Coordinates of C-alpha atoms in Angstrom, one line a residue:
X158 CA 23.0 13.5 -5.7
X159 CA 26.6 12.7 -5.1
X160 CA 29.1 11.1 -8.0
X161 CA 31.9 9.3 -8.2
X162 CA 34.1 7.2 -10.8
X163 CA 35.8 4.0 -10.4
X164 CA 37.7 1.5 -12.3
X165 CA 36.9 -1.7 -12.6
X166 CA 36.2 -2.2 -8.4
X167 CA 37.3 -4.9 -6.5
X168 CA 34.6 -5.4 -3.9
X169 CA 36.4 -4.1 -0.9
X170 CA 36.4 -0.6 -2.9
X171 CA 32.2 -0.5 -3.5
X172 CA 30.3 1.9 -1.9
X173 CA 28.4 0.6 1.1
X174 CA 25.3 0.9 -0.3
X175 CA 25.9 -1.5 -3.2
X176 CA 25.6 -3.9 -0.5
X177 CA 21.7 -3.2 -0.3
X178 CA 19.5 -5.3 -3.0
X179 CA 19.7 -4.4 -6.6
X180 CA 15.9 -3.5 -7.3
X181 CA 16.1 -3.7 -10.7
X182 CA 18.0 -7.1 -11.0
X183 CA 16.4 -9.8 -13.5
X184 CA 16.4 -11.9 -10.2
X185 CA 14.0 -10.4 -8.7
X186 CA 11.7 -9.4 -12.0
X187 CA 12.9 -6.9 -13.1
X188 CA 12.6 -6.0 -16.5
X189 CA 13.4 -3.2 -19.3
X190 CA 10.3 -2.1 -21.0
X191 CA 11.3 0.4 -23.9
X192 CA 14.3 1.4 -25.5
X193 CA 14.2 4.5 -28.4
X194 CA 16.9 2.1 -30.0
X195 CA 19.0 -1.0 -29.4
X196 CA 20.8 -1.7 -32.9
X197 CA 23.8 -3.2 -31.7
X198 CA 22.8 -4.9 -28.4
X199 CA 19.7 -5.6 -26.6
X200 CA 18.2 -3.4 -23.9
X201 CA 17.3 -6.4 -22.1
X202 CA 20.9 -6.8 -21.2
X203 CA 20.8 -4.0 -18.7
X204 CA 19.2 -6.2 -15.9
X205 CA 21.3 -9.3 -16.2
X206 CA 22.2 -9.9 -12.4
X207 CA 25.5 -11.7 -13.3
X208 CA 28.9 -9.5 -14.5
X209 CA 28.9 -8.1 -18.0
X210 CA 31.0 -10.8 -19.5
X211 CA 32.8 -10.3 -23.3
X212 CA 34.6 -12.1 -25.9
X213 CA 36.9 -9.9 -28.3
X214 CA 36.2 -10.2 -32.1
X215 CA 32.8 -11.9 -31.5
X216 CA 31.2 -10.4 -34.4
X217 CA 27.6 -10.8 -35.5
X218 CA 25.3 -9.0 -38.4
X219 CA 25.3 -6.2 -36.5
X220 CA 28.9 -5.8 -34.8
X221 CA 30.9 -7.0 -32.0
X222 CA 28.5 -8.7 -29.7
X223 CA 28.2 -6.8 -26.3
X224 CA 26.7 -8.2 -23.0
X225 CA 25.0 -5.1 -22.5
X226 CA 22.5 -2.2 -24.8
X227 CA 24.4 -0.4 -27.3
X228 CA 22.4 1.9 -29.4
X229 CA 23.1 3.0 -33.0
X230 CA 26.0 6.4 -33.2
X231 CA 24.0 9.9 -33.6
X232 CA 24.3 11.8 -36.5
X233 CA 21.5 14.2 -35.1
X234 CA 20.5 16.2 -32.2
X235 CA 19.3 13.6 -29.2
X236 CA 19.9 10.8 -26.6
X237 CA 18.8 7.5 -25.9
X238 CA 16.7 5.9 -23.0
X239 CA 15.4 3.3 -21.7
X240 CA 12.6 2.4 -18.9
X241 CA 12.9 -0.1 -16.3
X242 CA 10.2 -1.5 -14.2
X243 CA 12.1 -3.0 -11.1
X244 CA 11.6 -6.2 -9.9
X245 CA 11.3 -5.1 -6.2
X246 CA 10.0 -1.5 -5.7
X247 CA 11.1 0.2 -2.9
X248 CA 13.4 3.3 -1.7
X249 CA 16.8 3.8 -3.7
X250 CA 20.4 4.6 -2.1
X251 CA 22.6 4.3 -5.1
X252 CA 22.5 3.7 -8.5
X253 CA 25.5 1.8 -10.6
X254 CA 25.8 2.8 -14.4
X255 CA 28.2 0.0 -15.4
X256 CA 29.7 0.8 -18.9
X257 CA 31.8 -2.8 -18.5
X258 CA 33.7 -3.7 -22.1
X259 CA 32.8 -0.6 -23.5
X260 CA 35.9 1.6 -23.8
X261 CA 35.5 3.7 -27.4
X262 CA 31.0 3.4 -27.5
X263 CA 30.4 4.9 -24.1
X264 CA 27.6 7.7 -22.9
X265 CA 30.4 10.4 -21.0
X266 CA 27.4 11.8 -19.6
X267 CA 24.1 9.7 -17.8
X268 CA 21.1 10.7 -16.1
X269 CA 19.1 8.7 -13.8
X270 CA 15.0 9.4 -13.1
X271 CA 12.6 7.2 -11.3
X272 CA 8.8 7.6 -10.8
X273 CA 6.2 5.9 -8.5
X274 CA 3.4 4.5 -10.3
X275 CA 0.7 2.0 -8.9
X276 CA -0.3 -0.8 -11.6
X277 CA 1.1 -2.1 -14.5
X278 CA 1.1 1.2 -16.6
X279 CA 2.9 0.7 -20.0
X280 CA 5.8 2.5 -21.2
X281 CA 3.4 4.8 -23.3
X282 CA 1.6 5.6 -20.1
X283 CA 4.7 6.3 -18.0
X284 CA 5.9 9.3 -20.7
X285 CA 3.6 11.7 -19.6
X286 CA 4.4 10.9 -15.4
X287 CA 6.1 12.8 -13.4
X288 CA 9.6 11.8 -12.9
X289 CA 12.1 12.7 -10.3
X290 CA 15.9 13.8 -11.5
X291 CA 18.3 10.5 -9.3
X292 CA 21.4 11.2 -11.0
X293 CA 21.6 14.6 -13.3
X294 CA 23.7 14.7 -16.3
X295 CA 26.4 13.7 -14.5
X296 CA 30.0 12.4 -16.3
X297 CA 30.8 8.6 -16.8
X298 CA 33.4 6.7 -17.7
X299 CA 34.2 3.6 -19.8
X300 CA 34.9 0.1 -19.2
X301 CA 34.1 1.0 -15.5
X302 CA 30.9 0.9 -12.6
X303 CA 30.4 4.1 -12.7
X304 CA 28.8 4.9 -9.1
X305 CA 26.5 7.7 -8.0
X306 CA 24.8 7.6 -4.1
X307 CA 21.0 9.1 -3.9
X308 CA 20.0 10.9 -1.7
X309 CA 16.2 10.6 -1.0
X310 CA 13.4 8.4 1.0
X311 CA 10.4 7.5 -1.7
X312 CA 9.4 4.6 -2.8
X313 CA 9.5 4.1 -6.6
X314 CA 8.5 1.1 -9.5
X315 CA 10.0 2.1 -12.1
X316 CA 13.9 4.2 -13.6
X317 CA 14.7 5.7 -16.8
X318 CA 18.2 5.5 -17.8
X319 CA 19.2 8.0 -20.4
X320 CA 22.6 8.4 -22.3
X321 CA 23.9 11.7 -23.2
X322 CA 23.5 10.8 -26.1
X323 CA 24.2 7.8 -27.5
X324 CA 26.3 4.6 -27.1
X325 CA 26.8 1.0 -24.6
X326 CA 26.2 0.5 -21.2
X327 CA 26.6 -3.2 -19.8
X328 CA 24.3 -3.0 -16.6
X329 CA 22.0 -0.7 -15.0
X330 CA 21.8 -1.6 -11.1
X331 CA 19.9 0.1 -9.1
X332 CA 20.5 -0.2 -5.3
X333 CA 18.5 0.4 -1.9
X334 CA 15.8 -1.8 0.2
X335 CA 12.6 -2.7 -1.0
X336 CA 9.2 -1.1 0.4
X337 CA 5.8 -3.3 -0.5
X338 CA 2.0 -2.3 -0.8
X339 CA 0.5 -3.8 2.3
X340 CA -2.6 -4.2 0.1
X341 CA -1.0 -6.9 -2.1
X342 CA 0.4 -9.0 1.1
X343 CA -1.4 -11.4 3.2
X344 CA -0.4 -10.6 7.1
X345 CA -2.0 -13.9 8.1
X346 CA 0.7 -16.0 5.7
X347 CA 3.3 -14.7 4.5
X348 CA 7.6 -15.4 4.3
X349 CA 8.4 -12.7 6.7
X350 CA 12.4 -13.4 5.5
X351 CA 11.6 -12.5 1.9
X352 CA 13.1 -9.1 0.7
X353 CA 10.1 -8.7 -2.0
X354 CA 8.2 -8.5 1.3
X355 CA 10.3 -6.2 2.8
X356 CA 12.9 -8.2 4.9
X357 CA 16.8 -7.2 4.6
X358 CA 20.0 -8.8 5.8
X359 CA 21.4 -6.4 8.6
X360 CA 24.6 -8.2 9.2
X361 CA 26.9 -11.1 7.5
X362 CA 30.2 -13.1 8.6
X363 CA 31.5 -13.5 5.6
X364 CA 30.0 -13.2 1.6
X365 CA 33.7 -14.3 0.2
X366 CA 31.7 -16.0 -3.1
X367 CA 28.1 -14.6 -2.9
X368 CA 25.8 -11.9 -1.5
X369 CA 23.3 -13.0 1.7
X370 CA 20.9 -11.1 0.4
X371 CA 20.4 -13.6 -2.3
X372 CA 19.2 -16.0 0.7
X373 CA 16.3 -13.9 0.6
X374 CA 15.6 -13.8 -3.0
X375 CA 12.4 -15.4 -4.5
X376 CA 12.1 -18.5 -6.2
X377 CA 14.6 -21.1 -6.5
X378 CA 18.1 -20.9 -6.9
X379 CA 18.9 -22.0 -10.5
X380 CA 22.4 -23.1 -9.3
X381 CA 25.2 -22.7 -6.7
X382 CA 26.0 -19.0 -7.5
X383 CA 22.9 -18.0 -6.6
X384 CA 22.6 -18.4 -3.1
X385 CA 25.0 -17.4 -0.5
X386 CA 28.3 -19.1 0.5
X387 CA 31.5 -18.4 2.9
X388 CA 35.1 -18.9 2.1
X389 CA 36.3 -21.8 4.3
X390 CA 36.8 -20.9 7.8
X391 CA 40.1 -22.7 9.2
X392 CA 38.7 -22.2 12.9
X393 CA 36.6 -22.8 15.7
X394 CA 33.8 -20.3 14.5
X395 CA 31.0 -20.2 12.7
X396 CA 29.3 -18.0 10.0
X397 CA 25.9 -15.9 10.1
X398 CA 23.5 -13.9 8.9
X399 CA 21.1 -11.7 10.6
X400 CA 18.0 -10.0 8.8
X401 CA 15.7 -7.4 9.7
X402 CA 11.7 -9.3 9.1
X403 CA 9.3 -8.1 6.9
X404 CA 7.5 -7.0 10.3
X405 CA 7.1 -8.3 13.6
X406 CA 5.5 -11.5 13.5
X407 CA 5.5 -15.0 14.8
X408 CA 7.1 -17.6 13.1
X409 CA 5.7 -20.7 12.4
X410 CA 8.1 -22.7 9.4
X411 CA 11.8 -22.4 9.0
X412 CA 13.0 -23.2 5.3
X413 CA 16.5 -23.9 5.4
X414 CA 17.3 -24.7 1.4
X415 CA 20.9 -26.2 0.1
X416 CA 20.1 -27.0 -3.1
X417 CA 23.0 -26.6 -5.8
X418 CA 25.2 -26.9 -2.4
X419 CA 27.0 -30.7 -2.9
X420 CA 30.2 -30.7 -1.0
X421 CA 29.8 -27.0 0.9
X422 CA 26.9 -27.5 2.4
X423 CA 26.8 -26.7 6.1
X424 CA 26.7 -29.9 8.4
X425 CA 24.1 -27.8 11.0
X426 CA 22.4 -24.5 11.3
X427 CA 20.2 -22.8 13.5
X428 CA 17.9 -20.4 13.4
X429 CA 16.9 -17.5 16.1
X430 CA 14.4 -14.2 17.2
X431 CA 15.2 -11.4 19.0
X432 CA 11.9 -10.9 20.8
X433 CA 10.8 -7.3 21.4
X434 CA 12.8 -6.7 24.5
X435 CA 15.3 -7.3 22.7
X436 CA 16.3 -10.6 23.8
X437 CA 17.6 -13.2 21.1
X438 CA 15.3 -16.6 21.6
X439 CA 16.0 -19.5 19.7
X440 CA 13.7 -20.6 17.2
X441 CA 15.1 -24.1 15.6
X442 CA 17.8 -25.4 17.6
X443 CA 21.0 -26.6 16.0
X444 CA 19.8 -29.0 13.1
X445 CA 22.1 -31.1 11.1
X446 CA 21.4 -30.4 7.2
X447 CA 21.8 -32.4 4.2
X448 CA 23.8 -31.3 0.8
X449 CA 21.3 -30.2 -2.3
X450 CA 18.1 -30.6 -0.1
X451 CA 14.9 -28.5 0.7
X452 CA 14.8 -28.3 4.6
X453 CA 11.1 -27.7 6.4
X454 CA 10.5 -27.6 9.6
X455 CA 7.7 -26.9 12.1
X456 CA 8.3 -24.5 15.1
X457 CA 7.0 -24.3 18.4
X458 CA 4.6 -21.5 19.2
X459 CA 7.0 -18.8 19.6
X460 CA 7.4 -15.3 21.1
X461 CA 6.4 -11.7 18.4
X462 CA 9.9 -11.4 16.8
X463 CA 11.4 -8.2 14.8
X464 CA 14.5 -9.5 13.6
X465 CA 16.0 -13.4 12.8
X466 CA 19.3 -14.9 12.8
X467 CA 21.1 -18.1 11.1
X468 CA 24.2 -19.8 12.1
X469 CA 25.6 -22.2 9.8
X470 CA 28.1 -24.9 11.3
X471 CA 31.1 -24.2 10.7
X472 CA 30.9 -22.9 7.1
X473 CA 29.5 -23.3 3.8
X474 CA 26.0 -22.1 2.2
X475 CA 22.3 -21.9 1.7
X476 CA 20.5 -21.2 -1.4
X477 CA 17.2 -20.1 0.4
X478 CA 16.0 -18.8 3.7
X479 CA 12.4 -19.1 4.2
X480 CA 10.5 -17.7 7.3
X481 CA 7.0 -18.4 7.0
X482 CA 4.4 -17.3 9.4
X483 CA 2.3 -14.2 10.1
X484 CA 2.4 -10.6 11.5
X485 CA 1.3 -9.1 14.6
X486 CA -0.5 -6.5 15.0
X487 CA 2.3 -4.0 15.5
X488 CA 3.7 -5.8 12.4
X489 CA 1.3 -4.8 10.2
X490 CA 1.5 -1.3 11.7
X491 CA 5.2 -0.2 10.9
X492 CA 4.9 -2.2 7.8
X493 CA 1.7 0.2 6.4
X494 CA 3.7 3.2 8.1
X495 CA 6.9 2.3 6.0
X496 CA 4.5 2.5 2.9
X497 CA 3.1 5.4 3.5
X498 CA 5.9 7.4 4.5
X499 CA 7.8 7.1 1.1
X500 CA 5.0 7.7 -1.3

């Protein structure tokens, strides 16, 4: 495990690896299971995907109101947790500890454990498991993202924050690419572009307002935030994503989504498959869209793809990316030996 401390980080001064999904995000289901004590604000807080956000001398019976979990001060031997059960399991690169607003009610120290457990055990159940150490007593700051990289390959459901010993943190994130259980997926049908499947975006143009990976999210996108737009582009290019699938497959429906997306929606787009030699085939030509609408469209009989790419024309954003179709047989291989590797 490696640390470091930031202030509050402009993007361009994030680790890498914040880049990668945050597994324990809201978004994706993610939620916080037990506290030992959240007096002054809820532990529920911790997996809020948007920024910690704070009014001054908002006070309610209880104290200034945080955006965050703030437990009650010590006045005995003893530190607080809490357990998360991430939305997307899967292998973890980095964790945030994000102590945002709280600048005199901060933990100076924080560990970090997570455990792989099949089911849905309960927080009593997950006591007694056998945890592994992410982040190890390790120094934090206030009012900052406090940043620590992980070094390790296994697969895990569930972390267990714990301040040293008492106080706020705003959010917990917890950052890396998610692995599923081939048991619980249908090769025959499934969305080979979304990330709770394993799918991840490789590459990106340009995520000026919001993060591609949210193109890949599941559900709908409550509003325009939550998809992925580009600043506008004042030239003759256009912008892109390209995504690593689920598994080789063969795609049979593109969903190209713009809902929430009025007047920066992108006029075309079109979507494309590098095939296993390697070669980039297209998949839906270049297809005008329509603002705040739910694109579907059939596709040819295609070649066994590994990866996918979607050009928007010239700028703008998507609120979904949908892929649907099914997984070849060397698809479903790497995807069980991806599994089994990080257990």
């Amino acid at each position: 495990m490696e640390a470091a401390l930031s202030d509050r980080a402009d993007r361009a001064d994030r680790p890498e690896w914040t880049e990668l999904p945050d597994l324990a995000s809201r978004r994706f289901g993610g939620t916080v299971m037990w506290a030992t004590d959240e007096l002054f604000a809820e532990k529920e807080n911790l997996v809020n995907p948007w920024t910690p956000a704070h009014r001054a001398e908002t006070f309610g019976p209880k104290g200034q109101v945080y955006d965050g979990w703030e437990t009650r001060r010590h006045r005995e031997p003893g530190d607080d947790q809490a357990v998360v059960r991430l939305g997307l399991a899967g292998t973890v690169t980095g964790v945030v500890v994000d102590t945002a607003f709280f600048k005199g009610n901060y933990p100076p120290f924080v560990s970090v454990e997570a455990v792989s457990v099949p089911g849905y055990p309960s927080a009593a159940e997950l006591a007694s498991a056998d945890w592994d150490v992410l982040v190890d007593h390790a120094p934090a700051a206030g009012h900052t993202e406090n940043f620590y990289a992980v070094i390790g390959s296994r697969r895990y459901t569930h972390v267990r924050l714990t301040q040293h010993p008492d106080g706020g943190v705003a959010r917990l994130r917890v950052h890396g690419a998610p692995i599923p259980d081939p048991e619980l997926l249908d090769p025959d049908a499934l969305d080979l572009a979304a990330l709770e499947n394993g799918a991840l975006v490789t590459g990106c143009s340009n995520k000026f307002y919001s993060s591609p990976n949210n193109l890949l999210s599941p559900g709908l996108a409550a509003h325009q935030a939550e998809g992925w737009e580009t600043a506008r582009r004042r030239d003759d290019g256009n912008d892109w994503v390209t995504l690593r699938l689920a598994g080789a497959g063969i795609v049979r429906f593109a969903e190209l989504d713009t809902s929430n997306l009025k007047g920066n929606a992108p006029g075309w787009a079109s979507v494309s498959g590098r095939d296993t030699y390697g070669e980039w085939v297209t998949l839906l030509p270049k297809t005008r869209l329509q603002p705040d609408t739910r694109h579907r469209f059939a596709l040819k009989e295609g070649p066994e793809v590994t990866e996918a790419r979607l050009d928007i024309y010239p700028d703008g954003g998507l609120a979904r990316l949908r892929l649907f179709g099914r997984l070849t047989e060397a698809g479903r291989t790497n995807l069980k030996a991806r599994f089994s590797k990080t257990r």
